[in-house]
Structures are given as C-alpha cells and as structure tokens.
Short mmCIF file of N, CA, C and O in Angstrom, two decimals:
data_model
loop_
_atom_site.label_atom_id
_atom_site.label_comp_id
_atom_site.label_asym_id
_atom_site.label_seq_id
_atom_site.Cartn_x
_atom_site.Cartn_y
_atom_site.Cartn_z
N MET C 1 -12.61 -1.72 20.31
CA MET C 1 -13.19 -1.03 19.18
C MET C 1 -12.54 -1.51 17.87
O MET C 1 -13.24 -1.76 16.91
N ARG C 2 -11.22 -1.60 17.85
CA ARG C 2 -10.54 -2.07 16.65
C ARG C 2 -10.96 -3.50 16.31
O ARG C 2 -11.15 -3.84 15.15
N ALA C 3 -11.09 -4.34 17.33
CA ALA C 3 -11.49 -5.73 17.09
C ALA C 3 -12.88 -5.78 16.45
O ALA C 3 -13.13 -6.59 15.56
N GLY C 4 -13.78 -4.92 16.89
CA GLY C 4 -15.11 -4.85 16.31
C GLY C 4 -15.07 -4.44 14.85
O GLY C 4 -15.77 -4.99 14.01
N TYR C 5 -14.23 -3.44 14.55
CA TYR C 5 -14.06 -3.01 13.17
C TYR C 5 -13.52 -4.15 12.31
O TYR C 5 -14.05 -4.43 11.23
N GLU C 6 -12.49 -4.80 12.81
CA GLU C 6 -11.87 -5.87 12.03
C GLU C 6 -12.84 -7.02 11.79
O GLU C 6 -12.87 -7.59 10.71
N SER C 7 -13.64 -7.35 12.78
CA SER C 7 -14.54 -8.49 12.60
C SER C 7 -15.75 -8.15 11.74
O SER C 7 -16.28 -9.02 11.04
N SER C 8 -16.18 -6.88 11.72
CA SER C 8 -17.41 -6.56 10.99
C SER C 8 -17.19 -5.86 9.65
O SER C 8 -18.03 -5.97 8.77
N VAL C 9 -16.09 -5.15 9.48
CA VAL C 9 -15.93 -4.31 8.30
C VAL C 9 -14.69 -4.67 7.47
O VAL C 9 -14.74 -4.61 6.24
N LEU C 10 -13.62 -5.03 8.12
CA LEU C 10 -12.33 -5.14 7.43
C LEU C 10 -12.35 -6.11 6.26
O LEU C 10 -11.90 -5.77 5.16
N SER C 11 -12.87 -7.30 6.44
CA SER C 11 -12.82 -8.28 5.34
C SER C 11 -13.58 -7.77 4.11
O SER C 11 -13.14 -7.97 2.98
N HIS C 12 -14.70 -7.11 4.33
CA HIS C 12 -15.46 -6.55 3.21
C HIS C 12 -14.67 -5.45 2.51
O HIS C 12 -14.63 -5.39 1.28
N ARG C 13 -14.02 -4.58 3.28
CA ARG C 13 -13.26 -3.48 2.68
C ARG C 13 -12.07 -3.99 1.88
O ARG C 13 -11.78 -3.47 0.81
N ILE C 14 -11.39 -5.00 2.40
CA ILE C 14 -10.25 -5.56 1.70
C ILE C 14 -10.71 -6.23 0.40
O ILE C 14 -10.10 -6.07 -0.65
N ALA C 15 -11.81 -6.97 0.45
CA ALA C 15 -12.36 -7.60 -0.75
C ALA C 15 -12.78 -6.54 -1.77
O ALA C 15 -12.53 -6.69 -2.98
N LEU C 16 -13.38 -5.46 -1.30
CA LEU C 16 -13.80 -4.38 -2.18
C LEU C 16 -12.59 -3.71 -2.83
O LEU C 16 -12.61 -3.37 -4.02
N LEU C 17 -11.52 -3.52 -2.07
CA LEU C 17 -10.29 -2.95 -2.60
C LEU C 17 -9.76 -3.80 -3.75
O LEU C 17 -9.43 -3.30 -4.82
N ARG C 18 -9.70 -5.10 -3.54
CA ARG C 18 -9.22 -6.03 -4.57
C ARG C 18 -10.13 -5.99 -5.80
O ARG C 18 -9.66 -5.88 -6.94
N GLU C 19 -11.44 -6.10 -5.58
CA GLU C 19 -12.40 -6.13 -6.69
C GLU C 19 -12.35 -4.84 -7.50
O GLU C 19 -12.43 -4.87 -8.73
N THR C 20 -12.22 -3.71 -6.81
CA THR C 20 -12.16 -2.41 -7.49
C THR C 20 -10.93 -2.34 -8.37
O THR C 20 -11.00 -1.89 -9.52
N TYR C 21 -9.79 -2.80 -7.84
CA TYR C 21 -8.57 -2.80 -8.63
C TYR C 21 -8.72 -3.70 -9.86
O TYR C 21 -8.42 -3.30 -10.98
N LEU C 22 -9.18 -4.92 -9.65
CA LEU C 22 -9.27 -5.89 -10.75
C LEU C 22 -10.28 -5.46 -11.82
O LEU C 22 -10.13 -5.81 -12.99
N ALA C 23 -11.30 -4.70 -11.43
CA ALA C 23 -12.32 -4.26 -12.38
C ALA C 23 -11.91 -2.99 -13.13
O ALA C 23 -12.53 -2.65 -14.14
N ALA C 24 -10.89 -2.30 -12.65
CA ALA C 24 -10.50 -1.03 -13.25
C ALA C 24 -9.95 -1.23 -14.66
O ALA C 24 -9.19 -2.16 -14.92
N SER C 25 -10.34 -0.34 -15.56
CA SER C 25 -9.82 -0.38 -16.92
C SER C 25 -9.66 1.06 -17.40
O SER C 25 -10.67 1.76 -17.55
N PRO C 26 -8.47 1.51 -17.62
CA PRO C 26 -7.23 0.79 -17.37
C PRO C 26 -6.94 0.70 -15.87
O PRO C 26 -7.51 1.44 -15.08
N ARG C 27 -6.07 -0.20 -15.53
CA ARG C 27 -5.68 -0.33 -14.13
C ARG C 27 -4.77 0.84 -13.74
O ARG C 27 -4.03 1.34 -14.57
N PRO C 28 -4.82 1.24 -12.49
CA PRO C 28 -4.01 2.39 -12.07
C PRO C 28 -2.51 2.09 -12.13
O PRO C 28 -2.09 0.96 -11.93
N GLU C 29 -1.75 3.14 -12.41
CA GLU C 29 -0.30 2.99 -12.43
C GLU C 29 0.23 2.74 -11.02
O GLU C 29 1.17 1.97 -10.83
N PHE C 30 -0.37 3.42 -10.04
CA PHE C 30 0.05 3.28 -8.64
C PHE C 30 -1.15 3.00 -7.75
O PHE C 30 -2.23 3.56 -7.96
N VAL C 31 -0.94 2.15 -6.76
CA VAL C 31 -1.92 1.90 -5.71
C VAL C 31 -1.19 2.10 -4.39
O VAL C 31 -0.22 1.41 -4.10
N PHE C 32 -1.63 3.07 -3.60
CA PHE C 32 -1.02 3.36 -2.31
C PHE C 32 -1.96 2.88 -1.21
O PHE C 32 -3.14 3.24 -1.20
N CYS C 33 -1.43 2.07 -0.32
CA CYS C 33 -2.16 1.60 0.86
C CYS C 33 -1.36 2.01 2.08
O CYS C 33 -0.14 1.82 2.12
N TYR C 34 -2.02 2.57 3.06
CA TYR C 34 -1.28 3.07 4.21
C TYR C 34 -1.78 2.44 5.50
O TYR C 34 -2.88 1.92 5.58
N GLY C 35 -0.91 2.53 6.48
CA GLY C 35 -1.18 1.96 7.79
C GLY C 35 -0.40 0.66 7.93
O GLY C 35 -0.81 -0.37 7.41
N LYS C 36 0.75 0.74 8.58
CA LYS C 36 1.64 -0.42 8.66
C LYS C 36 0.96 -1.64 9.28
O LYS C 36 1.22 -2.77 8.88
N GLY C 37 0.07 -1.43 10.21
CA GLY C 37 -0.66 -2.54 10.82
C GLY C 37 -1.59 -3.25 9.85
O GLY C 37 -2.02 -4.37 10.09
N MET C 38 -1.89 -2.59 8.73
CA MET C 38 -2.79 -3.16 7.73
C MET C 38 -2.04 -3.90 6.61
O MET C 38 -2.67 -4.49 5.73
N TRP C 39 -0.73 -3.86 6.63
CA TRP C 39 0.04 -4.46 5.55
C TRP C 39 -0.36 -5.91 5.25
O TRP C 39 -0.52 -6.25 4.08
N PRO C 40 -0.51 -6.77 6.25
CA PRO C 40 -0.89 -8.15 5.92
C PRO C 40 -2.22 -8.23 5.15
O PRO C 40 -2.36 -9.04 4.24
N HIS C 41 -3.15 -7.35 5.48
CA HIS C 41 -4.44 -7.33 4.79
C HIS C 41 -4.29 -6.82 3.36
O HIS C 41 -4.90 -7.36 2.43
N HIS C 42 -3.48 -5.80 3.18
CA HIS C 42 -3.26 -5.26 1.84
C HIS C 42 -2.50 -6.27 0.97
O HIS C 42 -2.81 -6.42 -0.22
N GLU C 43 -1.53 -6.94 1.57
CA GLU C 43 -0.81 -7.98 0.81
C GLU C 43 -1.77 -9.10 0.40
O GLU C 43 -1.67 -9.64 -0.71
N ALA C 44 -2.70 -9.44 1.26
CA ALA C 44 -3.69 -10.48 0.93
C ALA C 44 -4.62 -10.00 -0.20
O ALA C 44 -4.99 -10.79 -1.07
N ALA C 45 -4.98 -8.73 -0.18
CA ALA C 45 -5.85 -8.19 -1.23
C ALA C 45 -5.18 -8.27 -2.60
O ALA C 45 -5.84 -8.52 -3.60
N PHE C 46 -3.88 -8.08 -2.61
CA PHE C 46 -3.12 -8.08 -3.87
C PHE C 46 -2.14 -9.25 -3.87
O PHE C 46 -0.97 -9.09 -4.15
N ASP C 47 -2.66 -10.43 -3.59
CA ASP C 47 -1.81 -11.61 -3.44
C ASP C 47 -1.18 -12.08 -4.75
O ASP C 47 -0.34 -12.97 -4.76
N PHE C 48 -1.54 -11.47 -5.85
CA PHE C 48 -0.95 -11.77 -7.14
C PHE C 48 0.34 -10.99 -7.37
O PHE C 48 1.01 -11.17 -8.38
N ALA C 49 0.70 -10.12 -6.43
CA ALA C 49 1.92 -9.31 -6.53
C ALA C 49 2.87 -9.69 -5.38
O ALA C 49 2.41 -9.98 -4.28
N GLN C 50 4.16 -9.68 -5.66
CA GLN C 50 5.17 -10.02 -4.66
C GLN C 50 5.71 -8.74 -4.03
O GLN C 50 6.34 -7.93 -4.70
N PHE C 51 5.46 -8.56 -2.74
CA PHE C 51 5.90 -7.37 -2.03
C PHE C 51 7.28 -7.58 -1.43
O PHE C 51 7.57 -8.65 -0.87
N ASP C 52 8.12 -6.54 -1.54
CA ASP C 52 9.45 -6.55 -0.94
C ASP C 52 9.61 -5.29 -0.10
O ASP C 52 9.17 -4.21 -0.51
N GLU C 53 10.26 -5.43 1.04
CA GLU C 53 10.53 -4.27 1.88
C GLU C 53 11.53 -3.36 1.19
O GLU C 53 12.43 -3.82 0.48
N ALA C 54 11.37 -2.07 1.43
CA ALA C 54 12.28 -1.06 0.90
C ALA C 54 12.41 0.06 1.93
O ALA C 54 11.64 0.12 2.89
N MET C 55 13.37 0.91 1.70
CA MET C 55 13.60 2.06 2.57
C MET C 55 13.73 1.64 4.03
O MET C 55 13.12 2.22 4.92
N GLY C 56 14.50 0.60 4.27
CA GLY C 56 14.73 0.16 5.64
C GLY C 56 13.49 -0.35 6.34
O GLY C 56 13.37 -0.24 7.55
N GLY C 57 12.56 -0.90 5.58
CA GLY C 57 11.33 -1.44 6.15
C GLY C 57 10.23 -0.42 6.33
O GLY C 57 9.16 -0.74 6.85
N GLU C 58 10.45 0.80 5.85
CA GLU C 58 9.41 1.84 5.98
C GLU C 58 8.29 1.65 4.97
O GLU C 58 7.19 2.18 5.17
N VAL C 59 8.57 0.95 3.88
CA VAL C 59 7.56 0.69 2.86
C VAL C 59 7.75 -0.72 2.33
O VAL C 59 8.80 -1.34 2.51
N LYS C 60 6.73 -1.21 1.65
CA LYS C 60 6.81 -2.42 0.85
C LYS C 60 6.31 -2.05 -0.54
O LYS C 60 5.34 -1.30 -0.68
N ILE C 61 7.00 -2.60 -1.54
CA ILE C 61 6.70 -2.28 -2.93
C ILE C 61 6.47 -3.57 -3.69
O ILE C 61 7.19 -4.56 -3.49
N ALA C 62 5.49 -3.57 -4.58
CA ALA C 62 5.28 -4.69 -5.51
C ALA C 62 4.96 -4.10 -6.87
O ALA C 62 4.24 -3.11 -6.98
N ARG C 63 5.51 -4.72 -7.89
CA ARG C 63 5.20 -4.32 -9.26
C ARG C 63 4.72 -5.55 -10.00
O ARG C 63 5.32 -6.60 -9.91
N ASN C 64 3.60 -5.41 -10.69
CA ASN C 64 3.08 -6.58 -11.40
C ASN C 64 2.97 -6.35 -12.90
O ASN C 64 2.27 -7.07 -13.58
N GLY C 65 3.65 -5.36 -13.42
CA GLY C 65 3.60 -5.07 -14.84
C GLY C 65 2.65 -3.94 -15.17
O GLY C 65 2.98 -3.05 -15.92
N GLU C 66 1.46 -3.98 -14.60
CA GLU C 66 0.47 -2.93 -14.85
C GLU C 66 0.52 -1.84 -13.80
O GLU C 66 0.30 -0.68 -14.09
N SER C 67 0.76 -2.23 -12.58
CA SER C 67 0.68 -1.31 -11.46
C SER C 67 1.84 -1.50 -10.51
O SER C 67 2.41 -2.58 -10.42
N THR C 68 2.11 -0.44 -9.78
CA THR C 68 3.04 -0.49 -8.67
C THR C 68 2.24 -0.30 -7.40
O THR C 68 1.46 0.65 -7.29
N PHE C 69 2.39 -1.22 -6.46
CA PHE C 69 1.68 -1.18 -5.19
C PHE C 69 2.65 -0.70 -4.12
O PHE C 69 3.77 -1.20 -4.04
N VAL C 70 2.21 0.26 -3.33
CA VAL C 70 3.05 0.82 -2.28
C VAL C 70 2.31 0.69 -0.96
O VAL C 70 1.21 1.21 -0.80
N LEU C 71 2.92 -0.01 -0.02
CA LEU C 71 2.41 -0.08 1.34
C LEU C 71 3.31 0.79 2.19
O LEU C 71 4.52 0.67 2.14
N SER C 72 2.71 1.69 2.95
CA SER C 72 3.52 2.57 3.79
C SER C 72 2.83 2.82 5.12
O SER C 72 1.73 2.35 5.37
N LYS C 73 3.52 3.58 5.92
CA LYS C 73 2.94 4.03 7.18
C LYS C 73 1.80 4.99 6.87
O LYS C 73 1.62 5.42 5.73
N PHE C 74 1.05 5.34 7.89
CA PHE C 74 -0.05 6.28 7.76
C PHE C 74 0.49 7.63 7.30
O PHE C 74 1.50 8.10 7.80
N TYR C 75 -0.16 8.25 6.30
CA TYR C 75 0.29 9.54 5.79
C TYR C 75 -0.26 10.68 6.62
O TYR C 75 -1.45 10.97 6.58
N SER C 76 0.61 11.30 7.36
CA SER C 76 0.27 12.49 8.12
C SER C 76 1.58 13.18 8.47
O SER C 76 2.51 12.52 8.92
N PRO C 77 1.67 14.47 8.26
CA PRO C 77 2.93 15.16 8.55
C PRO C 77 3.35 15.07 10.01
O PRO C 77 4.52 15.19 10.32
N SER C 78 2.43 14.83 10.90
CA SER C 78 2.77 14.79 12.32
C SER C 78 2.93 13.37 12.84
O SER C 78 3.18 13.16 14.02
N TYR C 79 2.79 12.37 11.98
CA TYR C 79 2.77 10.99 12.43
C TYR C 79 3.96 10.20 11.91
O TYR C 79 4.18 10.12 10.70
N ASN C 80 4.72 9.64 12.79
CA ASN C 80 5.70 8.61 12.47
C ASN C 80 6.67 8.97 11.35
O ASN C 80 6.90 8.19 10.44
N ARG C 81 7.20 10.17 11.38
CA ARG C 81 8.24 10.61 10.45
C ARG C 81 7.80 10.64 8.98
O ARG C 81 8.60 10.45 8.09
N ILE C 82 6.54 10.85 8.72
CA ILE C 82 6.10 11.09 7.34
C ILE C 82 6.32 12.57 7.10
O ILE C 82 5.64 13.42 7.67
N ASN C 83 7.30 12.88 6.26
CA ASN C 83 7.65 14.27 6.00
C ASN C 83 8.14 14.38 4.56
O ASN C 83 8.14 13.40 3.81
N ALA C 84 8.57 15.56 4.18
CA ALA C 84 9.01 15.79 2.81
C ALA C 84 10.19 14.89 2.45
O ALA C 84 10.26 14.38 1.32
N ALA C 85 11.09 14.65 3.36
CA ALA C 85 12.24 13.78 3.07
C ALA C 85 11.79 12.35 2.79
O ALA C 85 12.29 11.70 1.87
N PHE C 86 10.82 11.86 3.57
CA PHE C 86 10.27 10.52 3.34
C PHE C 86 9.64 10.44 1.96
O PHE C 86 9.89 9.50 1.19
N VAL C 87 8.82 11.41 1.62
CA VAL C 87 8.13 11.42 0.33
C VAL C 87 9.14 11.53 -0.80
O VAL C 87 9.01 10.84 -1.83
N ASP C 88 10.17 12.36 -0.65
CA ASP C 88 11.21 12.47 -1.68
C ASP C 88 11.92 11.14 -1.90
O ASP C 88 12.14 10.73 -3.04
N ARG C 89 12.27 10.45 -0.81
CA ARG C 89 12.92 9.15 -0.93
C ARG C 89 12.01 8.14 -1.62
O ARG C 89 12.44 7.35 -2.46
N LEU C 90 10.74 8.16 -1.26
CA LEU C 90 9.77 7.25 -1.87
C LEU C 90 9.62 7.54 -3.36
O LEU C 90 9.63 6.62 -4.18
N CYS C 91 9.51 8.79 -3.73
CA CYS C 91 9.38 9.16 -5.15
C CYS C 91 10.61 8.73 -5.93
O CYS C 91 10.49 8.21 -7.04
N THR C 92 11.79 8.94 -5.37
CA THR C 92 13.02 8.51 -6.03
C THR C 92 13.01 7.01 -6.25
O THR C 92 13.37 6.51 -7.32
N LEU C 93 12.60 6.27 -5.25
CA LEU C 93 12.51 4.81 -5.36
C LEU C 93 11.54 4.40 -6.46
O LEU C 93 11.82 3.52 -7.27
N LEU C 94 10.39 5.05 -6.52
CA LEU C 94 9.36 4.69 -7.49
C LEU C 94 9.73 5.09 -8.92
O LEU C 94 9.21 4.50 -9.87
N GLU C 95 10.62 6.04 -9.06
CA GLU C 95 11.07 6.47 -10.39
C GLU C 95 12.09 5.50 -10.99
O GLU C 95 12.33 5.54 -12.19
N GLN C 96 12.66 4.62 -10.18
CA GLN C 96 13.65 3.68 -10.68
C GLN C 96 12.98 2.66 -11.61
O GLN C 96 11.87 2.21 -11.35
N PRO C 97 13.69 2.31 -12.68
CA PRO C 97 13.10 1.31 -13.60
C PRO C 97 12.95 -0.04 -12.92
O PRO C 97 13.66 -0.36 -11.98
N VAL C 98 12.00 -0.79 -13.42
CA VAL C 98 11.71 -2.11 -12.85
C VAL C 98 12.82 -3.07 -13.19
O VAL C 98 13.37 -3.13 -14.21
#
C-alpha cells in the first residue's frame, strides 16, 4: 500500500509543497514537516536549505533567512515520545538566534 502511495501520489505532493512555499508572499516563518521516513523527500522539496540534525537526531532544522524548516517525527502524543517535553525542547531550540 505504501509503495502504491509513493509511486502515484508522493512526487506530486512533494512538488506541490515546494511550489506552495515558493509562491507564498510573505513566506512563512516556520515550515513543519513530520514523519521521519519522509525526511529525504522533505529535504528534496526544500533543497535550497541546508538541514542539520538536532536534539540527538530527533529533528532536522534548516534556516534560509526567510523561514525555518523543521523536520520531525510524526506529531501524536501517543507516538514515538512526542510529548510536552519534546515540544518544549524544540521550542527552546527554535528560539535561539541564528
């Protein structure tokens, strides 16, 4: 099922994500993409930004001057240790100056 999704829908969705971002005026301050298995696709969508791992590999962050891109695990309180402590650590990280 996942292979079918990836072959028929994923490339269009990733292209649409990139196009939507590039067409936005003003561009968003933050772009959050979730699902660790999708990170390579999200990095490809925003290939103009350099992503670096943070928080022990739990997230990847890129800043390109206009926006901060955050790749993380799937957001759900019951999934993979996404909880208030994780969100607090992420917010603290994002508040740091570039």
